[in-house]
Each structure stands twice: as C-alpha cells, then as structure tokens.
Short mmCIF file of C-alpha atoms in Angstrom, two decimals:
data_model
loop_
_atom_site.label_atom_id
_atom_site.label_comp_id
_atom_site.label_asym_id
_atom_site.label_seq_id
_atom_site.Cartn_x
_atom_site.Cartn_y
_atom_site.Cartn_z
CA MET I 18 0.00 0.00 0.00
CA SER I 19 1.57 3.28 -1.08
CA LYS I 20 1.24 6.67 0.59
CA THR I 21 0.24 9.64 -1.54
CA TYR I 22 1.17 13.31 -1.18
CA ASP I 23 0.96 16.45 -3.24
CA VAL I 24 4.74 16.91 -3.09
CA ILE I 25 7.64 14.69 -2.07
CA VAL I 26 10.96 16.43 -1.34
CA ILE I 27 14.11 14.31 -1.40
CA GLY I 28 16.66 15.93 0.90
CA SER I 29 16.45 17.98 4.09
CA GLY I 30 18.89 20.85 3.59
CA THR I 31 18.31 24.49 2.73
CA ALA I 32 16.61 24.03 -0.65
CA ALA I 33 14.52 21.10 0.56
CA THR I 34 13.38 22.94 3.69
CA THR I 35 12.40 26.06 1.76
CA VAL I 36 10.28 24.08 -0.70
CA ALA I 37 8.67 21.85 1.92
CA LYS I 38 7.78 24.64 4.35
CA ARG I 39 6.34 26.96 1.70
CA VAL I 40 4.29 24.30 -0.03
CA SER I 41 2.99 22.91 3.26
CA ALA I 42 2.07 26.40 4.50
CA ALA I 43 -0.14 26.74 1.41
CA GLY I 44 -2.15 23.70 2.50
CA ARG I 45 -0.57 21.02 0.31
CA SER I 46 0.41 17.62 1.69
CA VAL I 47 4.19 17.22 1.78
CA ALA I 48 6.62 14.43 2.61
CA VAL I 49 10.37 14.81 3.14
CA THR I 50 12.88 11.98 3.06
CA ASP I 51 16.62 11.82 3.67
CA PHE I 52 19.00 8.91 4.20
CA ARG I 53 21.21 11.08 6.39
CA PRO I 54 20.41 12.96 9.60
CA TYR I 55 18.08 15.84 8.84
CA GLY I 56 19.66 19.24 8.23
CA GLY I 57 21.62 19.03 5.00
CA THR I 58 25.20 19.81 4.09
CA CYS I 59 25.38 23.46 5.16
CA ALA I 60 24.09 23.00 8.70
CA LEU I 61 25.72 19.66 9.45
CA ARG I 62 28.67 19.03 7.16
CA GLY I 63 29.66 22.32 5.54
CA CYS I 64 29.33 26.06 6.03
CA ASP I 65 28.08 26.24 9.62
CA PRO I 66 30.40 23.72 11.32
CA LYS I 67 33.30 25.10 9.31
CA LYS I 68 32.50 28.60 10.58
CA MET I 69 32.38 27.27 14.15
CA LEU I 70 35.96 26.02 13.78
CA ILE I 71 36.98 29.31 12.19
CA GLY I 72 35.60 31.06 15.27
CA GLY I 73 38.36 29.43 17.30
CA THR I 74 41.18 29.79 14.82
CA SER I 75 40.33 33.44 14.10
CA ALA I 76 40.41 34.25 17.82
CA SER I 77 43.80 32.58 18.10
CA ASP I 78 45.08 34.39 15.04
CA HIS I 79 43.83 37.77 16.26
CA ALA I 80 45.57 37.24 19.59
CA ARG I 81 48.78 36.40 17.74
CA ARG I 82 48.53 39.55 15.62
CA MET I 83 47.96 41.65 18.75
CA GLN I 84 51.12 40.40 20.47
CA GLY I 85 53.13 43.45 21.56
CA LYS I 86 50.09 45.69 21.05
CA GLY I 87 48.57 45.29 24.49
CA VAL I 88 47.81 41.57 24.31
CA GLU I 89 50.21 39.10 25.89
CA GLY I 90 50.22 35.33 26.26
CA ASP I 91 50.08 32.48 23.78
CA VAL I 92 46.56 31.49 22.71
CA ARG I 93 46.55 27.88 21.54
CA ILE I 94 43.88 25.77 19.87
CA ASP I 95 42.61 22.73 21.76
CA TRP I 96 41.21 20.76 18.83
CA ARG I 97 39.03 18.45 20.92
CA GLU I 98 37.41 21.33 22.77
CA LEU I 99 36.93 23.24 19.53
CA LEU I 100 35.25 20.17 18.03
CA GLU I 101 32.93 19.94 21.04
CA PHE I 102 32.07 23.61 20.58
CA LYS I 103 31.18 22.84 16.97
CA ARG I 104 29.12 19.82 17.96
CA GLY I 105 27.19 21.95 20.41
CA PHE I 106 25.68 23.50 17.31
CA THR I 107 25.49 20.59 14.89
CA ASP I 108 24.34 17.76 17.18
CA PRO I 109 20.88 19.23 17.97
CA VAL I 110 20.14 20.13 14.33
CA PRO I 111 18.62 16.84 13.06
CA GLU I 112 16.10 16.53 15.89
CA LYS I 113 15.16 20.21 15.69
CA LYS I 114 14.79 20.02 11.92
CA GLU I 115 12.58 16.94 12.00
CA LYS I 116 10.47 18.40 14.81
CA SER I 117 10.05 21.59 12.79
CA PHE I 118 8.84 19.57 9.80
CA SER I 119 6.39 17.62 11.95
CA GLU I 120 5.01 20.78 13.55
CA SER I 121 4.39 22.09 10.03
CA GLY I 122 2.39 18.99 9.15
CA ILE I 123 5.13 17.56 6.93
CA ALA I 124 5.57 13.79 6.92
CA THR I 125 9.15 12.63 7.45
CA PHE I 126 10.88 9.47 6.26
CA HIS I 127 14.38 8.06 6.69
CA GLY I 128 16.22 6.15 4.01
CA ARG I 129 17.51 6.43 0.46
CA ALA I 130 14.83 7.34 -2.04
CA ARG I 131 14.90 5.78 -5.48
CA PHE I 132 12.43 6.27 -8.28
CA VAL I 133 10.11 3.37 -9.10
CA GLY I 134 7.98 5.33 -11.54
CA PRO I 135 7.41 8.83 -12.97
CA ASN I 136 5.61 9.96 -9.80
CA ALA I 137 6.77 7.43 -7.23
CA VAL I 138 9.79 6.68 -5.07
CA GLU I 139 10.62 3.83 -2.76
CA VAL I 140 12.07 4.57 0.67
CA ASP I 141 13.18 1.69 2.86
CA GLY I 142 10.73 -0.68 1.17
CA GLU I 143 7.81 1.75 1.31
CA THR I 144 6.34 3.35 -1.82
CA LEU I 145 5.52 7.07 -1.80
CA GLU I 146 3.61 8.73 -4.63
CA ALA I 147 3.08 12.40 -5.41
CA LYS I 148 1.94 14.78 -8.12
CA HIS I 149 5.38 16.39 -7.94
CA ILE I 150 8.77 15.25 -6.66
CA VAL I 151 11.55 17.71 -5.83
CA LEU I 152 15.20 16.68 -5.92
CA ALA I 153 17.27 18.58 -3.34
CA THR I 154 19.87 16.01 -2.38
CA GLY I 155 22.91 18.31 -2.39
CA SER I 156 26.32 17.18 -3.57
CA GLU I 157 29.12 14.73 -2.76
CA ALA I 158 32.89 14.83 -3.16
CA MET I 159 33.56 14.05 -6.81
CA LYS I 160 35.65 11.06 -7.81
CA LEU I 161 39.31 11.77 -8.53
CA GLY I 162 39.96 8.54 -10.41
CA ILE I 163 43.43 7.96 -8.97
CA PRO I 164 44.96 4.87 -7.34
CA GLY I 165 44.63 5.04 -3.57
CA GLU I 166 41.68 7.43 -3.65
CA GLU I 167 40.13 5.46 -0.78
CA HIS I 168 42.85 6.82 1.53
CA LEU I 169 41.58 10.40 1.21
CA ILE I 170 38.99 11.84 3.56
CA ASP I 171 36.42 14.37 2.35
CA ASN I 172 35.43 17.69 3.88
CA GLU I 173 32.71 16.05 5.96
CA ARG I 174 35.12 13.73 7.75
CA PHE I 175 37.62 16.58 8.23
CA LEU I 176 35.00 18.44 10.24
CA GLU I 177 34.61 15.41 12.53
CA MET I 178 38.29 14.63 13.19
CA GLU I 179 38.84 13.78 16.86
CA SER I 180 42.43 15.02 16.69
CA LEU I 181 44.46 17.18 14.35
CA PRO I 182 47.22 15.31 12.46
CA ARG I 183 50.67 16.88 12.33
CA ARG I 184 51.07 16.80 8.53
CA ILE I 185 48.12 17.42 6.22
CA VAL I 186 48.02 17.39 2.42
CA LEU I 187 45.02 18.98 0.71
CA VAL I 188 44.28 17.97 -2.88
CA GLY I 189 42.52 20.83 -4.67
CA GLY I 190 42.55 24.61 -4.80
CA GLY I 191 39.01 25.88 -4.27
CA TYR I 192 36.98 26.94 -1.24
CA ILE I 193 37.56 23.75 0.72
CA ALA I 194 41.34 23.78 0.34
CA ALA I 195 41.55 27.51 0.98
CA GLU I 196 39.49 27.47 4.15
CA PHE I 197 40.61 24.15 5.64
CA SER I 198 44.27 25.02 5.12
CA HIS I 199 43.82 28.17 7.19
CA ILE I 200 41.95 26.28 9.92
CA ALA I 201 44.52 23.49 10.13
CA ALA I 202 47.61 25.70 9.92
CA ARG I 203 46.39 28.06 12.61
CA ALA I 204 45.56 25.06 14.78
CA GLY I 205 49.17 23.91 14.51
CA ALA I 206 49.35 21.48 11.56
CA GLU I 207 51.91 21.50 8.76
CA VAL I 208 49.81 22.03 5.64
CA THR I 209 50.60 21.42 1.97
CA ILE I 210 48.20 22.16 -0.90
CA LEU I 211 48.50 20.36 -4.24
CA GLN I 212 46.56 22.23 -6.93
CA HIS I 213 46.49 21.18 -10.58
CA GLY I 214 45.66 24.70 -11.81
CA ASP I 215 48.00 27.66 -11.94
CA ARG I 216 46.48 29.40 -8.91
CA MET I 217 44.11 29.00 -5.98
CA LEU I 218 40.52 30.24 -5.87
CA THR I 219 39.96 30.70 -9.60
CA GLY I 220 36.50 32.13 -8.94
CA PHE I 221 38.01 35.19 -7.26
CA ASP I 222 39.94 38.17 -8.60
CA PRO I 223 43.51 37.10 -9.40
CA ASP I 224 45.10 40.24 -7.96
CA LEU I 225 43.36 39.84 -4.61
CA VAL I 226 44.11 36.12 -4.54
CA GLY I 227 47.76 37.01 -5.10
CA TRP I 228 47.69 39.31 -2.09
CA LEU I 229 45.98 36.61 -0.03
CA MET I 230 48.79 34.20 -0.86
CA GLU I 231 51.05 36.32 1.34
CA LYS I 232 49.02 35.10 4.31
CA TYR I 233 49.53 31.50 3.23
CA GLU I 234 53.27 32.06 3.34
CA GLU I 235 53.00 33.86 6.67
CA ILE I 236 51.19 30.98 8.39
CA GLY I 237 53.42 28.34 6.82
CA VAL I 238 51.07 26.78 4.25
CA THR I 239 53.02 25.35 1.31
CA LEU I 240 51.28 25.66 -2.05
CA HIS I 241 52.22 23.70 -5.18
CA THR I 242 50.31 24.83 -8.27
CA GLY I 243 50.42 23.11 -11.64
CA THR I 244 50.64 19.84 -9.75
CA GLU I 245 48.69 16.70 -10.66
CA VAL I 246 48.24 14.02 -8.00
CA GLU I 247 48.93 10.58 -9.47
CA ARG I 248 48.39 8.25 -6.53
CA VAL I 249 48.12 7.95 -2.75
CA GLU I 250 49.74 5.05 -0.91
CA LYS I 251 49.50 3.84 2.66
CA THR I 252 52.86 3.59 4.38
CA GLU I 253 53.61 1.97 7.72
CA ASP I 254 52.16 4.78 9.80
CA ALA I 255 51.15 7.49 7.32
CA PHE I 256 50.48 8.19 3.63
CA ARG I 257 52.60 9.04 0.62
CA VAL I 258 51.23 11.23 -2.16
CA THR I 259 52.93 11.07 -5.55
CA ALA I 260 52.36 14.08 -7.79
CA THR I 261 53.76 15.49 -11.01
CA GLY I 262 54.51 19.15 -11.53
CA GLU I 263 56.81 21.45 -13.45
CA GLY I 264 59.89 19.88 -11.91
CA GLY I 265 58.78 16.31 -12.57
CA SER I 266 57.48 13.70 -10.15
CA ARG I 267 57.87 14.04 -6.39
CA THR I 268 56.37 12.62 -3.21
CA PHE I 269 54.76 14.20 -0.16
CA ASP I 270 54.44 12.37 3.16
CA ALA I 271 51.37 13.10 5.25
CA ASP I 272 49.43 11.87 8.25
CA LEU I 273 46.20 12.89 6.52
CA VAL I 274 45.23 13.50 2.89
CA VAL I 275 42.08 15.56 2.29
CA HIS I 276 39.95 15.56 -0.86
CA ALA I 277 39.34 19.25 -1.55
CA ALA I 278 38.94 19.08 -5.33
CA GLY I 279 35.25 19.85 -5.66
CA ARG I 280 31.80 18.34 -5.25
CA LYS I 281 28.91 17.38 -7.51
CA PRO I 282 25.52 15.64 -7.18
CA ASP I 283 25.43 11.85 -7.01
CA PHE I 284 22.45 10.81 -9.13
CA ALA I 285 23.13 7.06 -9.28
CA PRO I 286 21.21 6.06 -6.11
CA LEU I 287 18.08 7.91 -7.32
CA ALA I 288 17.48 5.55 -10.28
CA LEU I 289 16.44 8.50 -12.44
CA GLU I 290 15.88 6.23 -15.43
CA ALA I 291 12.86 4.68 -13.68
CA ALA I 292 11.19 8.08 -13.76
CA GLY I 293 12.37 9.07 -17.21
CA VAL I 294 14.45 11.92 -15.77
CA GLU I 295 17.23 12.70 -18.22
CA LEU I 296 20.72 14.04 -17.70
CA ARG I 297 22.56 16.35 -20.08
CA ASP I 298 26.36 16.46 -19.79
CA GLY I 299 26.12 14.90 -16.36
CA LYS I 300 23.58 17.42 -15.08
CA LEU I 301 19.82 17.23 -14.73
CA ALA I 302 18.15 18.47 -17.91
CA LEU I 303 16.04 21.33 -16.53
CA ASN I 304 14.06 24.18 -18.05
CA GLU I 305 14.08 27.77 -16.83
CA TYR I 306 11.56 26.87 -14.10
CA LEU I 307 13.92 24.27 -12.56
CA GLN I 308 11.65 21.53 -13.92
CA SER I 309 12.84 18.35 -15.61
CA THR I 310 12.49 18.64 -19.39
CA SER I 311 11.74 14.92 -19.68
CA ASN I 312 9.43 14.44 -16.68
CA PRO I 313 7.29 17.47 -15.77
CA ALA I 314 6.48 15.94 -12.38
CA VAL I 315 10.08 16.44 -11.24
CA TYR I 316 11.78 19.67 -10.14
CA ALA I 317 15.22 20.28 -8.65
CA ALA I 318 16.79 22.96 -6.47
CA GLY I 319 20.13 23.98 -5.01
CA ASP I 320 23.31 22.02 -5.65
CA THR I 321 21.25 19.23 -7.24
CA ALA I 322 19.95 21.58 -9.93
CA GLN I 323 23.41 22.98 -10.72
CA MET I 324 21.87 26.06 -12.30
CA GLY I 325 23.47 28.65 -10.02
CA PRO I 326 26.62 28.75 -7.90
CA PRO I 327 26.77 25.97 -5.26
CA LEU I 328 26.03 28.30 -2.35
CA THR I 329 23.48 28.22 0.46
CA PRO I 330 21.74 31.50 -0.53
CA VAL I 331 21.30 30.06 -4.04
CA SER I 332 19.73 26.91 -2.58
CA ASN I 333 17.29 29.05 -0.61
CA HIS I 334 16.52 31.12 -3.72
CA ASP I 335 15.98 28.01 -5.84
CA GLY I 336 13.68 26.62 -3.17
CA LYS I 337 11.51 29.73 -3.35
CA VAL I 338 11.36 29.48 -7.15
CA VAL I 339 10.34 25.81 -7.12
CA ALA I 340 7.75 26.35 -4.38
CA ALA I 341 6.18 29.21 -6.33
CA ASN I 342 5.97 27.09 -9.47
CA LEU I 343 4.47 24.14 -7.61
CA LEU I 344 1.80 26.33 -6.05
CA GLU I 345 0.91 28.63 -8.94
CA GLY I 346 2.15 26.88 -12.08
CA ASN I 347 5.37 27.65 -13.91
CA HIS I 348 6.00 31.39 -13.83
CA SER I 349 9.00 31.95 -11.55
CA THR I 350 12.59 31.69 -12.76
CA PRO I 351 15.80 32.03 -10.74
CA ASN I 352 17.72 35.29 -10.83
CA TYR I 353 21.40 34.74 -10.13
CA LYS I 354 22.47 38.32 -10.71
CA GLY I 355 24.56 39.62 -7.86
CA VAL I 356 25.21 36.42 -5.91
CA PRO I 357 27.96 37.12 -3.35
CA SER I 358 30.69 34.60 -2.74
CA VAL I 359 33.09 34.43 0.21
CA ALA I 360 36.04 32.21 1.04
CA PHE I 361 36.42 32.32 4.81
CA THR I 362 40.17 32.46 4.91
CA LEU I 363 41.84 34.76 7.43
CA PRO I 364 41.36 37.42 6.28
CA PRO I 365 38.33 36.55 4.13
CA ILE I 366 38.14 37.21 0.40
CA ALA I 367 34.82 38.07 -1.26
CA ARG I 368 33.31 38.96 -4.60
CA VAL I 369 30.01 39.89 -6.21
CA GLY I 370 29.10 40.76 -9.78
CA LEU I 371 31.56 40.95 -12.66
CA ASP I 372 35.32 40.87 -12.68
CA GLU I 373 37.42 42.74 -15.24
CA ALA I 374 37.54 39.90 -17.77
CA GLU I 375 33.79 39.27 -17.57
CA ALA I 376 32.97 42.95 -17.99
CA ARG I 377 35.18 43.18 -21.07
CA GLU I 378 33.68 40.01 -22.54
CA GLN I 379 30.27 41.65 -22.26
CA GLY I 380 31.55 44.72 -24.07
CA LEU I 381 31.01 46.99 -21.08
CA LYS I 382 32.97 50.17 -20.58
CA PHE I 383 33.89 50.79 -16.99
CA ARG I 384 36.20 52.53 -14.60
CA MET I 385 38.00 50.57 -11.93
CA GLN I 386 39.22 51.51 -8.48
CA CYS I 387 41.82 49.14 -7.05
CA ASP I 388 44.26 49.42 -4.18
CA ARG I 389 45.90 47.62 -1.31
CA THR I 390 44.78 49.01 2.04
CA PRO I 391 47.02 47.86 4.90
CA GLY I 392 47.16 51.46 6.12
CA TRP I 393 43.39 51.88 6.46
CA PHE I 394 42.05 52.13 10.00
CA SER I 395 39.74 49.12 9.55
CA THR I 396 42.77 46.97 8.72
CA ARG I 397 45.17 48.40 11.30
CA GLN I 398 42.56 48.17 14.07
CA GLN I 399 42.57 44.40 13.51
CA ALA I 400 46.39 44.33 13.40
CA GLU I 401 46.07 42.85 9.93
CA SER I 402 48.66 43.35 7.21
CA VAL I 403 46.79 42.14 4.12
CA SER I 404 43.75 43.89 2.68
CA GLY I 405 42.60 45.49 -0.54
CA TYR I 406 39.74 46.02 -2.96
CA LYS I 407 38.76 46.29 -6.59
CA VAL I 408 35.46 47.90 -7.63
CA LEU I 409 34.06 48.24 -11.16
CA ALA I 410 31.56 50.97 -12.09
CA GLU I 411 30.02 51.39 -15.54
CA ASP I 412 31.07 54.45 -17.50
CA GLY I 413 28.27 56.98 -17.75
CA SER I 414 25.64 55.31 -15.58
CA GLU I 415 28.07 54.72 -12.67
CA ARG I 416 26.22 51.45 -11.96
CA ILE I 417 28.25 49.14 -9.73
CA LEU I 418 29.19 46.18 -11.93
CA GLY I 419 31.31 44.22 -9.50
CA ALA I 420 33.20 44.37 -6.22
CA HIS I 421 36.13 42.30 -4.98
CA LEU I 422 37.26 42.61 -1.38
CA LEU I 423 40.02 41.21 0.81
CA GLY I 424 40.40 42.05 4.46
CA PRO I 425 39.02 41.73 7.99
CA HIS I 426 35.47 42.85 7.11
CA ALA I 427 35.19 41.64 3.51
CA ASP I 428 32.62 38.96 4.34
CA GLU I 429 30.19 41.58 5.67
CA VAL I 430 30.94 44.57 3.45
CA ILE I 431 30.35 42.47 0.33
CA ASN I 432 26.66 42.38 1.25
CA VAL I 433 26.38 46.13 0.68
CA PHE I 434 27.87 45.73 -2.77
CA THR I 435 25.52 42.80 -3.37
CA LEU I 436 22.58 45.12 -2.81
CA ALA I 437 24.13 47.57 -5.27
CA VAL I 438 24.81 45.00 -7.99
CA ARG I 439 21.47 43.23 -7.67
CA HIS I 440 19.40 46.41 -7.69
CA GLY I 441 21.42 48.62 -10.00
CA LEU I 442 22.67 51.15 -7.45
CA THR I 443 25.30 53.64 -8.54
CA ALA I 444 28.61 54.71 -7.06
CA ASP I 445 27.10 58.11 -6.23
CA GLN I 446 24.24 56.48 -4.33
CA LEU I 447 26.67 54.47 -2.25
CA LYS I 448 28.81 57.55 -1.64
CA ASP I 449 25.70 59.39 -0.46
CA THR I 450 24.91 56.67 2.08
CA MET I 451 25.90 57.33 5.69
CA PHE I 452 27.51 54.22 7.16
CA ALA I 453 28.21 53.78 10.86
CA TYR I 454 31.80 54.76 11.68
CA PRO I 455 34.29 53.26 12.27
CA THR I 456 33.16 50.06 10.58
CA GLY I 457 34.19 48.06 7.55
CA ALA I 458 31.28 49.52 5.58
CA SER I 459 32.46 53.07 6.27
CA ASP I 460 35.37 52.34 3.91
CA ILE I 461 33.02 51.94 0.94
CA SER I 462 33.06 55.59 -0.16
CA SER I 463 36.87 55.42 -0.34
CA MET I 464 36.61 52.47 -2.74
CA LEU I 465 34.56 54.45 -5.27
#
C-alpha cells in the first residue's frame, strides 16, 4: 500500500526545507525523506560547522597579531574542545529540523529514495507517490579517479576529526582547500596544498588572490600549483602522495590527505531512469523553471539543480522558485544576478558581480578603483597586514558592476555591494549613504 502526497521532497537541507515549508504552508500535503540525519550539508557538514571552527582559529590568530600591542600570552587551539564547541551547534540540528517539519504537518521518512515510476519513489521498502517530486539532495565529493583514492577523507570527515594530524596534504585549490588550510595551519598542523591549476581560488579576482597568498606564506602553508596528483599510498604509519609538476614527479608524506577538489551531485542512487528523468552532460536536464524537461512531475533545487553557484543562498533562492511554481504553475525563474561569494580564509576574500575579464567580454565600458589598504584604519585596528579592494563601475551610468574585497570585514561589506549589484545602485548612491563609523562599511566611499 503506497502513501500519496501532493509533493515529495528528497533531501532535508536548505533548498529542501524552503520548498517543503512553503508548499505545506499553502495547504498542500508534503513528505520529506533523507538517508542522512536531517539538516543538509550546510548546517551539518559544511558552512556552519566550518564557521564554528573558524571562530576558534580566528580568535587565536587575532591574539597572535595583537602580540606586543597590548595583548600578551600564547593562545593555543585545543582541537578536541573546539570540536565539542562545533558539535554543540550541529548535534541538535537533526532533531530540531525533524520536529520543525512535523510541527508544520510535513511527513518525514528516513532512508535512500529511489524512483520506481514517474511519480513514485521507494524509501526503505515503502512506496511514496506524489503529483510532484523535488530533488534537493545536495552534492558529494567528486571522484578523482586515482589509485589510492580510498585513503583520502572528504570535507565532511575533516569536520569530525577527533584530533588534528601533524602533517596534512590537501588535494585541490578551491573553497575547501583555501578554508581548511587556514583552519589546520592556525591550529598547529603542517599544511601542503597540491593544486592542478596555476592558482588558488579561480572564482576570485587574481590580484586579490595574489595578495591573499602572502598570508599562506606567513602561516606556513606550502602551495604547489600546476601539480597533478597521481596516486596515494598507505605507508607503515602514514600516507605518501605522488604528484607530477613542473619539476617532474615528487612525493609528499602526510598523516592525513584531504579531498578538496570539488563536489557534484550523485544521481546514481536515485534511479532516475525509472522516472524518465534525463541528464545532459552529467547534469539534470532542466528548463528555466527548474523543472525536468523529460518528466514534468520532477523539479530540482540547489546544488542538485546545478543552475546557479553551489552556495546556500542560491539553494534558498531556488527553493523559493520551485515552491512558487508548484503552487501557482510555472512562472517563476531564478535570478542569479549579484550572488555574493566568500572564502572564509583569514582574512576573508569576497566577490560579487563581474570581474574585469567578464565585464570586457560583455563589451562593457567601466572605470576601476583598485588598491591595497594595509594602512586603512579598519585593517590596522585588527592588526592585519593584508587587505585590498577592486570595484568596477560602468562608464556613464556609474552602476556598480562588481566588487572584490580582501580584508578583515570583507565577508560583511560584500553584502552592501551585493545590494548595489542586484538592484542597479550607482557609485554616487553608495557615496551618499551614511555608514556607521568606524566600521568596515564606512570604507566603501573610499573604494569608489
């Protein structure tokens, strides 16, 4: 005997929660299923627990920078206590999330969902049917396809390590490698990054990334770009990574090797073929409404949809779009203009809108303000040595086209520029805004 609902949502993270809560609030019957503890990647295995660890390492780093400036004593990281601090946030999430669903009248199931028909899934031997099914299963660490790949741990296991190994090798050069290297190095580990590309953080402005690299050197992180990992071997009491770079083949010994080379959805367990849901170039074939082009009963949101950047605000936005289309018919489409992005290094680096190359590709004429700002009060007050900005404004209209920030307050100030980019505000309008002083945002007029 199957159970029938108006909507089934597969997943329990940001996108899934947004869809389920909105559709249920409109009076539709909704079921949510997840094979993992409820809460999703961001709350349990990604952004939030990572930020909890950064809370400790940033405090330690700030104390170090303030040595000889009125702060004395050595602040050290106790990894076990820091992990318990993190767990104080993450451990209650699944129960709270499931309780929240139940209080909203949403049915909850546990187990892997796989399609058994165009409008039906099977969960732990039970069949669930619905008019619409929403895929919001998030992403997994992508396969590297190298011998010894099983010896690597992914970002999820890194965030659950009971102790911090002495020597860590990170394979990859994106957000995960950038942020985890700063966490581990400031907690006392020897960190090496092996990146196959010619630089770290390719989604961020190259000039600002270059300035940020000075911090990597300062905290002792060793970076090897243009380096391809060939294999990982288990030694008697550690691991050996063999990689090829400009100087030929070499080995790196480590107590831990971390997969930090990107994530993507894992569609195999869903048995999409049973529902006639097609893939195109490894991605779900979706229309502008985030609906499957081959099965109109199926929608997708967040990292599973792969339509916008793999960020939590995008998942929330996608969830709103899908919910609106489920409730009122297809009419809502995602708007990814002005999506801010932050790598929570110390200091953080952030961007929103266009960079120079993108603006030129679009044929836009613009003026650019760019400078390093170690002498600014907002940087000196934090005893920081690395900061800077780059802002693009369109010639004539003075519309803010893009902003790129590096420094102690970049992760917050970027939100002001996000408002400007998304809503077409001009440099003059930002200059005319009175920001609280002294704050990071009060620097904005000097960037324009």
